[in-house]
Short mmCIF file of C-alpha atoms in Angstrom, two decimals:
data_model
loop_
_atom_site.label_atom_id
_atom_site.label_comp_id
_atom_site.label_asym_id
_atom_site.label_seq_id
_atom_site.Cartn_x
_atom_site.Cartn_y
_atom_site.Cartn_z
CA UNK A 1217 -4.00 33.49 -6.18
CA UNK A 1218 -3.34 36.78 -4.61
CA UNK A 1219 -2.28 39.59 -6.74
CA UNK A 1220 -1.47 43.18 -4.87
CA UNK A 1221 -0.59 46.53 -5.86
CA UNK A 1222 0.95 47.29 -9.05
CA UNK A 1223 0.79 50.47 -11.27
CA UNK A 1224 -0.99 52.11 -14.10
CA UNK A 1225 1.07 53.74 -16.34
CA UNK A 1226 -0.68 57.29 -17.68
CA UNK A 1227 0.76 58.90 -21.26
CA UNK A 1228 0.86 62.22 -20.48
CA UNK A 1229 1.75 64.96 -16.91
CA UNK A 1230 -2.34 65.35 -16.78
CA UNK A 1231 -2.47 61.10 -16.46
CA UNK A 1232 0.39 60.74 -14.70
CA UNK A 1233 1.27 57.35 -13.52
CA UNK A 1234 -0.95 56.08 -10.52
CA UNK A 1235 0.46 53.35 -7.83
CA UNK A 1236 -2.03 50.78 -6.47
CA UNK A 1237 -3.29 49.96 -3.26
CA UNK A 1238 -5.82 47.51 -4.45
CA UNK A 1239 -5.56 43.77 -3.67
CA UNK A 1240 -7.40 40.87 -5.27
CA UNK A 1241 -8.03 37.26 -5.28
CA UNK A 1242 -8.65 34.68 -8.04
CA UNK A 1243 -10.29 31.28 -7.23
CA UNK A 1244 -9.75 29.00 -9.96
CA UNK A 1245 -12.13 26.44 -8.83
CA UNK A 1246 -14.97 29.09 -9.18
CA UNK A 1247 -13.27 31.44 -11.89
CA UNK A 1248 -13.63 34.25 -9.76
CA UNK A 1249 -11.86 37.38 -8.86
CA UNK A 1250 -12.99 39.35 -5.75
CA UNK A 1251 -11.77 42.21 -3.95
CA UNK A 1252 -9.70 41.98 -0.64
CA UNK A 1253 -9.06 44.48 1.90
CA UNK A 1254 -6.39 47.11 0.51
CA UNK A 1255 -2.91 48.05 1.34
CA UNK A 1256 -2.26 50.26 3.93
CA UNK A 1257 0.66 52.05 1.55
CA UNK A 1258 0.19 51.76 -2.31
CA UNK A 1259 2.93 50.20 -3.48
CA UNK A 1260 4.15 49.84 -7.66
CA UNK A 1261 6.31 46.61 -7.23
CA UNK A 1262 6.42 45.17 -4.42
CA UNK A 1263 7.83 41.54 -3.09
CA UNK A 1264 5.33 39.09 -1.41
CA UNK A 1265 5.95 35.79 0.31
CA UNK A 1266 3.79 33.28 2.06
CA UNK A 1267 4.74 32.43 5.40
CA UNK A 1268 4.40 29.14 7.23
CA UNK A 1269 1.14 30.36 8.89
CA UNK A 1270 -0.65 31.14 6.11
CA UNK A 1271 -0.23 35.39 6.14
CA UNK A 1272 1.53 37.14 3.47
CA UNK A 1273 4.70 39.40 3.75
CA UNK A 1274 5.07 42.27 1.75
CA UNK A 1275 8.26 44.32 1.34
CA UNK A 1276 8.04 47.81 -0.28
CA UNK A 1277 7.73 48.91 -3.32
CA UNK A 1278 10.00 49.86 -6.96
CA UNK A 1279 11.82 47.91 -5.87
CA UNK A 1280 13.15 49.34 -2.46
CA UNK A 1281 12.83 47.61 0.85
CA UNK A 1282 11.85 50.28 2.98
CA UNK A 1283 8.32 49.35 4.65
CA UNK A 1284 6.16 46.22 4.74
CA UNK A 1285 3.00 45.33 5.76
CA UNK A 1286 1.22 41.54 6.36
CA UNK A 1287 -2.00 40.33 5.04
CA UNK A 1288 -4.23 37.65 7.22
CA UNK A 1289 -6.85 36.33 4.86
CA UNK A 1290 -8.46 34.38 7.85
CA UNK A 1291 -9.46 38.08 9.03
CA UNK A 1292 -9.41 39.89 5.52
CA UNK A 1293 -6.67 42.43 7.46
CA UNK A 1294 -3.08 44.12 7.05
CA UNK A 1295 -1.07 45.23 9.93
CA UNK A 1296 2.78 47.33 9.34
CA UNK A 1297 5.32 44.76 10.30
CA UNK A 1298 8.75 46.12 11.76
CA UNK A 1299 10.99 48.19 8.13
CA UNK A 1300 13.93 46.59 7.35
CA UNK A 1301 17.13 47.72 8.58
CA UNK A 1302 18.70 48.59 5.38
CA UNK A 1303 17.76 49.77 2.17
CA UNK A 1304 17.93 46.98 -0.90
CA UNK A 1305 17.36 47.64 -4.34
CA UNK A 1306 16.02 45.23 -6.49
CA UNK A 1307 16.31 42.51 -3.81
CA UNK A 1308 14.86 38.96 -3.38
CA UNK A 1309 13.00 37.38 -0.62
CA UNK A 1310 13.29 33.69 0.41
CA UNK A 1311 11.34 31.72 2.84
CA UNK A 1312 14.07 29.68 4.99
CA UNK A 1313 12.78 26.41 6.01
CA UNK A 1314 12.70 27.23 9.41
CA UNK A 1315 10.18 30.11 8.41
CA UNK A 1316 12.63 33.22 8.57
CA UNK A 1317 13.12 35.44 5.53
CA UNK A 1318 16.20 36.45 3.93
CA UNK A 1319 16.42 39.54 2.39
CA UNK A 1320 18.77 40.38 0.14
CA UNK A 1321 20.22 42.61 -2.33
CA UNK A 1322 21.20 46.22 -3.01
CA UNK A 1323 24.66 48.41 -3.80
CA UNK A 1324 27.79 48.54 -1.95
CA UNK A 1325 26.56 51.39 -0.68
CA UNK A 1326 23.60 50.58 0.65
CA UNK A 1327 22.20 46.98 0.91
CA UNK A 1328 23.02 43.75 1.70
CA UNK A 1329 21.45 40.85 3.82
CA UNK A 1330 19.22 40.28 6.84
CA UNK A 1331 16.52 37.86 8.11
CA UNK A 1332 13.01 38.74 9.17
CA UNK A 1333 11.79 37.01 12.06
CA UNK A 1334 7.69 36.36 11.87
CA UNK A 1335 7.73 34.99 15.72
CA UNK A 1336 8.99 38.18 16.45
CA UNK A 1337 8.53 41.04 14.05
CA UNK A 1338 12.18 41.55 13.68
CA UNK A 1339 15.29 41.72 11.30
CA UNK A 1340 18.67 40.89 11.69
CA UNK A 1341 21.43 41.63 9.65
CA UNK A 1342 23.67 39.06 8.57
CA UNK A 1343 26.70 38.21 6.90
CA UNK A 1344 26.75 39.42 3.30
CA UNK A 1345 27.87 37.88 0.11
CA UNK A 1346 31.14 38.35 -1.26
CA UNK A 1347 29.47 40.62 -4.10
CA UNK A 1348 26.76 42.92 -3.09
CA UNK A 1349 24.33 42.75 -6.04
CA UNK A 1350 20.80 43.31 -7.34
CA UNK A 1351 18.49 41.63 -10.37
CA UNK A 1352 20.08 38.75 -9.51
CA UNK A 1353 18.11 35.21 -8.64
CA UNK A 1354 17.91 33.64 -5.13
CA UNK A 1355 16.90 29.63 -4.87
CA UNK A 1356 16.25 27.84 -1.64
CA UNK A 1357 18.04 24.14 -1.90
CA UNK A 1358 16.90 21.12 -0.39
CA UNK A 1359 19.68 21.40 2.33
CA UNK A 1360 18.32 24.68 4.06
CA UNK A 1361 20.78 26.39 1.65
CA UNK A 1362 20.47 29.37 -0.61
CA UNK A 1363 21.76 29.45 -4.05
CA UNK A 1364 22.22 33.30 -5.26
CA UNK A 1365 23.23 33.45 -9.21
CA UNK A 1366 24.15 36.49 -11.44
CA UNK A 1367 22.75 40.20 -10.97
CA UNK A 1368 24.13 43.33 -11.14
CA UNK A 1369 27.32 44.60 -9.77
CA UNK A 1370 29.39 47.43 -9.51
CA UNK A 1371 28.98 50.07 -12.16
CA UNK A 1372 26.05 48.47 -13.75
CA UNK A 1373 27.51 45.35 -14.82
CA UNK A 1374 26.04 41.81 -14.94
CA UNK A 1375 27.70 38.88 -13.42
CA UNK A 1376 27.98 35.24 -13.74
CA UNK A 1377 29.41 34.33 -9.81
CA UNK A 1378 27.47 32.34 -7.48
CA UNK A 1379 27.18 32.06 -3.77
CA UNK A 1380 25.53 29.33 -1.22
CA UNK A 1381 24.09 30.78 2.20
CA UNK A 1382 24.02 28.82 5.31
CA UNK A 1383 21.65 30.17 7.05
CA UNK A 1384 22.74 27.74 9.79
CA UNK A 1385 26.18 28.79 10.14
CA UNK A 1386 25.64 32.22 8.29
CA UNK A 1387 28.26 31.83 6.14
CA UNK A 1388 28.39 32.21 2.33
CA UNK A 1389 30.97 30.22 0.17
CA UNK A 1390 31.42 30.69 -3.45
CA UNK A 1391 29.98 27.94 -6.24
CA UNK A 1392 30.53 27.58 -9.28
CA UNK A 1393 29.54 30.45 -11.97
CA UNK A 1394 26.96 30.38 -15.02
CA UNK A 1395 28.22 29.87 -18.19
CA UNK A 1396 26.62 33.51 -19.15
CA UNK A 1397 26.63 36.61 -17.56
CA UNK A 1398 22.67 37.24 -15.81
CA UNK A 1399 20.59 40.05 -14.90
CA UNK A 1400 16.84 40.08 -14.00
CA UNK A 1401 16.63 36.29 -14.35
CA UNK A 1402 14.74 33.58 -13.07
CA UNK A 1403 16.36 29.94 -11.25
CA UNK A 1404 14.04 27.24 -10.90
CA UNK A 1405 14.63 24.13 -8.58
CA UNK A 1406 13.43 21.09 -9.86
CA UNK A 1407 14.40 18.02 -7.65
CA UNK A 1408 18.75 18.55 -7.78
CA UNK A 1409 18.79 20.85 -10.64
CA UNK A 1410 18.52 24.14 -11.06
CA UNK A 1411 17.18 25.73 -14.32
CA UNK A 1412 18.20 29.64 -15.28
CA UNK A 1413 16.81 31.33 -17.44
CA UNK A 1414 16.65 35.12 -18.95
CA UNK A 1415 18.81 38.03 -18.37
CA UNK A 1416 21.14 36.85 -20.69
CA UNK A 1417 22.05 34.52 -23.52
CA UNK A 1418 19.92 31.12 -23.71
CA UNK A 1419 19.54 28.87 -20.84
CA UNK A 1420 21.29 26.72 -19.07
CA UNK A 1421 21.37 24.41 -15.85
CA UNK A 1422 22.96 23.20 -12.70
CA UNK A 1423 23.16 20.33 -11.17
CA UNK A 1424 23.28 20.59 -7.46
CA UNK A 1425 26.45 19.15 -5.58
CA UNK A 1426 25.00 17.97 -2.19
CA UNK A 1427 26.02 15.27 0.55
CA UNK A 1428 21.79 14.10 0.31
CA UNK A 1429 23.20 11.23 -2.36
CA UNK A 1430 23.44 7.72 -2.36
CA UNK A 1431 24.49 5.42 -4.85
CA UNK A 1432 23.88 1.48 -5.28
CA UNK A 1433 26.11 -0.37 -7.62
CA UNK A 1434 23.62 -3.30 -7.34
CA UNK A 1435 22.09 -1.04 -10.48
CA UNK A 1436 24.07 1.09 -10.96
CA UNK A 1437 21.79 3.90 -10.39
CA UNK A 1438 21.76 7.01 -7.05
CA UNK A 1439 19.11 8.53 -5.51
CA UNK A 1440 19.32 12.25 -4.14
CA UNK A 1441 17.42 15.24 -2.68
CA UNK A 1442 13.55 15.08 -2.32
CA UNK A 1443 13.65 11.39 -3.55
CA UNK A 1444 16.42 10.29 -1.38
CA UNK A 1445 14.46 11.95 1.52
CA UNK A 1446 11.78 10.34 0.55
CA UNK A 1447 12.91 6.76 -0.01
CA UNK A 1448 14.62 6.36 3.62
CA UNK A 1449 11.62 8.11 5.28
CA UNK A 1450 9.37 5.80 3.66
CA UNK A 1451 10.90 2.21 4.00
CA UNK A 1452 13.81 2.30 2.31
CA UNK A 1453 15.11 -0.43 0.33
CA UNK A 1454 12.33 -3.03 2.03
CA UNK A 1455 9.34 -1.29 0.33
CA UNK A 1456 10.75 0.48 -2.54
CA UNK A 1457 13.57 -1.01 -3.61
CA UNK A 1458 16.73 -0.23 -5.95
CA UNK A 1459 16.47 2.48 -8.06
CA UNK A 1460 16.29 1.03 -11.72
CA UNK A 1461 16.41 4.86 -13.42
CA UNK A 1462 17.95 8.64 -13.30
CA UNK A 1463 15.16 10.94 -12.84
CA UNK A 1464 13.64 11.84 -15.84
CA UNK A 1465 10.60 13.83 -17.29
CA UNK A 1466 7.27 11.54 -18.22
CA UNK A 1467 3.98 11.93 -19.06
CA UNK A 1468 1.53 10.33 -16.43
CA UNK A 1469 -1.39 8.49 -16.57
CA UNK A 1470 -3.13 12.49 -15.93
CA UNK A 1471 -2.00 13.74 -18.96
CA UNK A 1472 0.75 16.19 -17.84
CA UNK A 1473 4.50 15.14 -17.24
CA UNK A 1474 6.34 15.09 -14.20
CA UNK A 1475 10.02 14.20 -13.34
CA UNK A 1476 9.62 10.57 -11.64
CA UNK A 1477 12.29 7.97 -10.76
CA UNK A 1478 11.55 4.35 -11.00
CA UNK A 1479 12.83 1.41 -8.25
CA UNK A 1480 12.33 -1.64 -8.15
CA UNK A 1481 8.73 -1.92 -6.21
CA UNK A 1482 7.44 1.85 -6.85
CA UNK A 1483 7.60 4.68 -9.45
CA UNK A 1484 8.47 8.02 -7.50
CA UNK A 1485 6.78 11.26 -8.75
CA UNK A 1486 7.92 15.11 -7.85
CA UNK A 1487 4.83 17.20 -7.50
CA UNK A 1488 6.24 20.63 -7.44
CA UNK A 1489 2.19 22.05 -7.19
CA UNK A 1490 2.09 20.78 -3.80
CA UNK A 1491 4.11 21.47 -0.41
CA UNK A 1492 6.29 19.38 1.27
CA UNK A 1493 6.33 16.49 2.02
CA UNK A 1494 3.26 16.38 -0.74
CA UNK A 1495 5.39 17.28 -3.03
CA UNK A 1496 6.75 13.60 -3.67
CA UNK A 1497 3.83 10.79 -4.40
CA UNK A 1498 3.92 7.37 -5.43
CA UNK A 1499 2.75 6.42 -8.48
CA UNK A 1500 -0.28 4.04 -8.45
CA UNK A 1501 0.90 0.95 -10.26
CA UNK A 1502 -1.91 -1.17 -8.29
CA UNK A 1503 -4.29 0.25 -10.38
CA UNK A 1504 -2.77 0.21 -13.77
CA UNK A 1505 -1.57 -4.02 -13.16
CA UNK A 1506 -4.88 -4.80 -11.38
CA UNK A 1507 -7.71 -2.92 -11.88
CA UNK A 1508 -10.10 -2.26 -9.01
CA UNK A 1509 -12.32 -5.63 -7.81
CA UNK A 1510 -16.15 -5.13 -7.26
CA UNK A 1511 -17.39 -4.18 -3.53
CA UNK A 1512 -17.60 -6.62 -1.32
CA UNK A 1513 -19.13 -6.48 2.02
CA UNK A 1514 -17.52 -5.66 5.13
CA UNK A 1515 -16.14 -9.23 7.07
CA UNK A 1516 -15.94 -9.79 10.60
CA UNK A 1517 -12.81 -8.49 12.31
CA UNK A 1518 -11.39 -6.90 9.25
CA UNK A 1519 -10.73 -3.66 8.47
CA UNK A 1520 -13.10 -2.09 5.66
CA UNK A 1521 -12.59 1.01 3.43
CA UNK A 1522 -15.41 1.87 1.79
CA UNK A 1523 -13.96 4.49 -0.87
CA UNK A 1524 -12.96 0.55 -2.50
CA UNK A 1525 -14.83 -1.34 -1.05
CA UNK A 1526 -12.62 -3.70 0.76
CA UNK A 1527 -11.53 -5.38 3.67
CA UNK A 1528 -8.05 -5.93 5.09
CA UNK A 1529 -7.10 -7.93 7.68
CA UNK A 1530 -4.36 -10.47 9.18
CA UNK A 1531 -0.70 -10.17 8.04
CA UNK A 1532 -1.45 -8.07 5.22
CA UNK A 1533 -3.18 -5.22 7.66
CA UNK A 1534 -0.03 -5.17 10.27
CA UNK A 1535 1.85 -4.63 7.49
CA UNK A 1536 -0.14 -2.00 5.67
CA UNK A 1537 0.01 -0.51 9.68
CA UNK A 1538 4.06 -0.91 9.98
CA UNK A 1539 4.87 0.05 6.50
CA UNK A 1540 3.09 3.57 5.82
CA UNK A 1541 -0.83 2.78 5.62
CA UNK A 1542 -2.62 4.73 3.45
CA UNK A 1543 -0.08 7.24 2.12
CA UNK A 1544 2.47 4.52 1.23
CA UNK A 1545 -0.17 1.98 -0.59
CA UNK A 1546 -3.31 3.09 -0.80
CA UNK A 1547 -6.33 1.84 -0.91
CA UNK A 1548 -6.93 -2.30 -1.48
CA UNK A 1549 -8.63 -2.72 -4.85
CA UNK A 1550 -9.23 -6.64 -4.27
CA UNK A 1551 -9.94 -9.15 -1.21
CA UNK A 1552 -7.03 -11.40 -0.48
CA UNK A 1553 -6.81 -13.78 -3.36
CA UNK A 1554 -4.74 -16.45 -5.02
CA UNK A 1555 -2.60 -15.44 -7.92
CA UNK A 1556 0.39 -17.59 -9.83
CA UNK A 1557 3.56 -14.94 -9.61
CA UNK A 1558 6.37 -14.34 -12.28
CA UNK A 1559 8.08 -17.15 -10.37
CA UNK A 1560 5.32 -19.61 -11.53
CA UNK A 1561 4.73 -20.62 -8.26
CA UNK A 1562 0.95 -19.55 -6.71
CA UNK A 1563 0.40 -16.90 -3.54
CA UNK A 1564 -1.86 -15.07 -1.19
CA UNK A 1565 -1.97 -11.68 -2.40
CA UNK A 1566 -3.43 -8.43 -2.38
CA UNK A 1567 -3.67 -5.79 -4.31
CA UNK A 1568 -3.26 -2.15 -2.76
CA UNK A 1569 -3.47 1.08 -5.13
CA UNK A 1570 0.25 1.65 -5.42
CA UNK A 1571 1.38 -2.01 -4.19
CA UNK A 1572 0.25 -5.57 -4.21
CA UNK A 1573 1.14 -7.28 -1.24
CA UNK A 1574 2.40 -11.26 -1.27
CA UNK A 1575 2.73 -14.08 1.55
CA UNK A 1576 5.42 -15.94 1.26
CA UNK A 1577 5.02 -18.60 3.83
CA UNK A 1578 8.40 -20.25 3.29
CA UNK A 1579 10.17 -16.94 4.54
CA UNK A 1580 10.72 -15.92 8.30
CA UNK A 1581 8.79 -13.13 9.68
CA UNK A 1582 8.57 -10.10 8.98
CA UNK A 1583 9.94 -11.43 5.04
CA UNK A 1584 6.56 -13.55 4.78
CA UNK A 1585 4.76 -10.50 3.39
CA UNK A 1586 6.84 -9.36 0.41
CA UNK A 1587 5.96 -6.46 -2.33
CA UNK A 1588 5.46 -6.83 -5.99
CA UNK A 1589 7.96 -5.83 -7.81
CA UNK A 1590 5.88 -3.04 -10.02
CA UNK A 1591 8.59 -0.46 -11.11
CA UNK A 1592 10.54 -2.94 -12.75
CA UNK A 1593 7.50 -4.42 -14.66
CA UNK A 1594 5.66 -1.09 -15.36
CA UNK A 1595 9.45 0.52 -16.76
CA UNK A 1596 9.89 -2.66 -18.96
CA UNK A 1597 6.61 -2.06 -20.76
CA UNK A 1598 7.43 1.77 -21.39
#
């Protein structure tokens, strides 16, 4: 955690209020705050944004975007990076996913939108919203798109409109407005909704209309955004399934709760503390059904993981290769063994930490190795 700049606030002309250069860092694994290398320009309140290599941009200060500077913590260094081409007052920042910033916010008179290129050191202005505003809220969606709610308008007043940007197209298009009217508040994204709240009366929240949906009447149920992205990068409906649930908050086996989505063969889990594509993980239903097997030693020809302590090998290891490896199932917690199903009937199978893998000999390749159908027995027994 990197906090820099800031102000102290003195009571009196002979302590008069004093703007900070200094910079810090916290490790939380140590508990331990150290000193970095300072600002080049003390700044009161100033924006900051990590940037896809792993430097830090920071625009101005009070709240006027005016000069910025970058911080490499590899070297401990800042360098001046190129001012913005407008002034903004009490703007946002937003880290596009193709690594550009957007910049945005201001008066009618002075203020608006642009786009800092890192590759480059340079901003470009761009189309503005509708409404010029500032203290408003600025979300990037899981299209590329960016959500800007409420702020202040014209004369001081707070408003409840709402724009998308395309960063793609640069064009803005209206969405629909808050229910209350918001200044100096906060939007949070979690999966396809978007939470507000402050600057105004209560909360309140949004559900994202986006084309990243897909619905199966076999249950009834969709999938969307980071799941949906998920589910067809990682097998689709072959390894995971139908969804059996809506998204919904639970607590997991850590102790804290999590918004997951259950399907047939898996339990998906949004991670928000980690990056993308981190950010969604599978639950590990292996363990929970079929706790971990003692170590074996490694076999001839197989494939051994030691972290378990077990091998892999034959039909089950091309399709732990094909289907996603490690990320997708696991670890194995057992040897191949010989289990009677929910059918009654006995297989080969295998358990993996988030799968168990079954031969079903009467089926034509590649449907002789099958998956356990976890979600639907762990979300029965909730």
């Amino acid at each position: 955690l990197i906090v820099v700049g800031g102000s102290i606030y003195g009571g009196s002309p002979s302590n008069p209020r004093k703007v900070l250069a200094t910079v810090e860092i916290y490790d939380p694994v140590a508990d331990r705050w150290q000193g970095a290398a300072p600002l080049a320009t003390p700044r009161s309140k100033p924006q900051a944004r990590l940037l896809d290599d792993g430097t830090l941009l920071v625009i101005s200060g009070d709240n006027k975007a005016q000069t910025g500077e970058r911080y490499d913590p590899r070297e401990d260094r800042w360098t001046p990076v190129a001012a913005p081409q407008q002034t903004h007052g009490d703007f946002t920042m937003t880290v596009l996913q193709d690594g550009r910033v957007l910049l945005l916010g201001g008066t009618a008179d002075a203020g608006g939108a642009e786009i800092y290129d890192p590759a480059t050191n340079t901003w470009t202005v761009v189309a503005n919203p509708a409404t010029i505003r500032s203290g408003h809220a600025a979300t990037l969606l899981p299209n590329g798109e960016v959500l800007l709610t409420g702020g202040q308008v014209a004369e001081g007043k707070p408003t409840n409109t709402t724009e998308r940007y395309d960063p793609r197209t640069n064009i803005w298009r209206a969405d629909t407005p808050m229910l209350a009217m918001r200044r100096g508040h906060s939007a949070i994204l979690v999966l396809d909704m978007i939470y507000v709240l402050g600057g105004g009366e209560g909360a309140e929240r949004y559900r994202i209309e986006t084309s990243d949906s897909r619905c199966f009447a076999e249950t009834g149920r969709c999938v969307q955004g980071r799941f949906l992205a998920y589910w067809q990068e990682h097998g689709g409906l072959a390894l995971n399934g139908y969804p059996l649930s809506a998204p919904f908050a639970e607590r997991l086996e850590n102790g804290k709760v999590y918004v997951v989505q259950y399907f047939e063969r898996v339990r998906l889990e949004y991670h928000p503390e980690n990056n993308a594509p981190n950010d969604v993980l599978l639950g590990q239903f292996g363990r929970r059904i079929h706790p971990a097997d003692p170590a074996v030693p490694q076999q001839s020809g197989a494939t051994y993981f030691p972290t378990t302590g077990h091998n892999l090998s034959g039909n089950f290891l091309a399709y732990w290769e094909a289907s996603g490896g490690l990320a997708q199932f696991g670890y194995p917690l057992t040897e191949t063994i010989t289990e009677t199903l929910e059918d009654g009937k006995p297989y080969r199978v295998q358990y993996f930490e988030r799968a168990r893998f079954e031969y079903h000999p009467e089926n034509p390749a590649p449907y002789d190795v099958l998956l356990g159908q976890f979600g639907r027995r762990i979300l029965a027994g909730r």
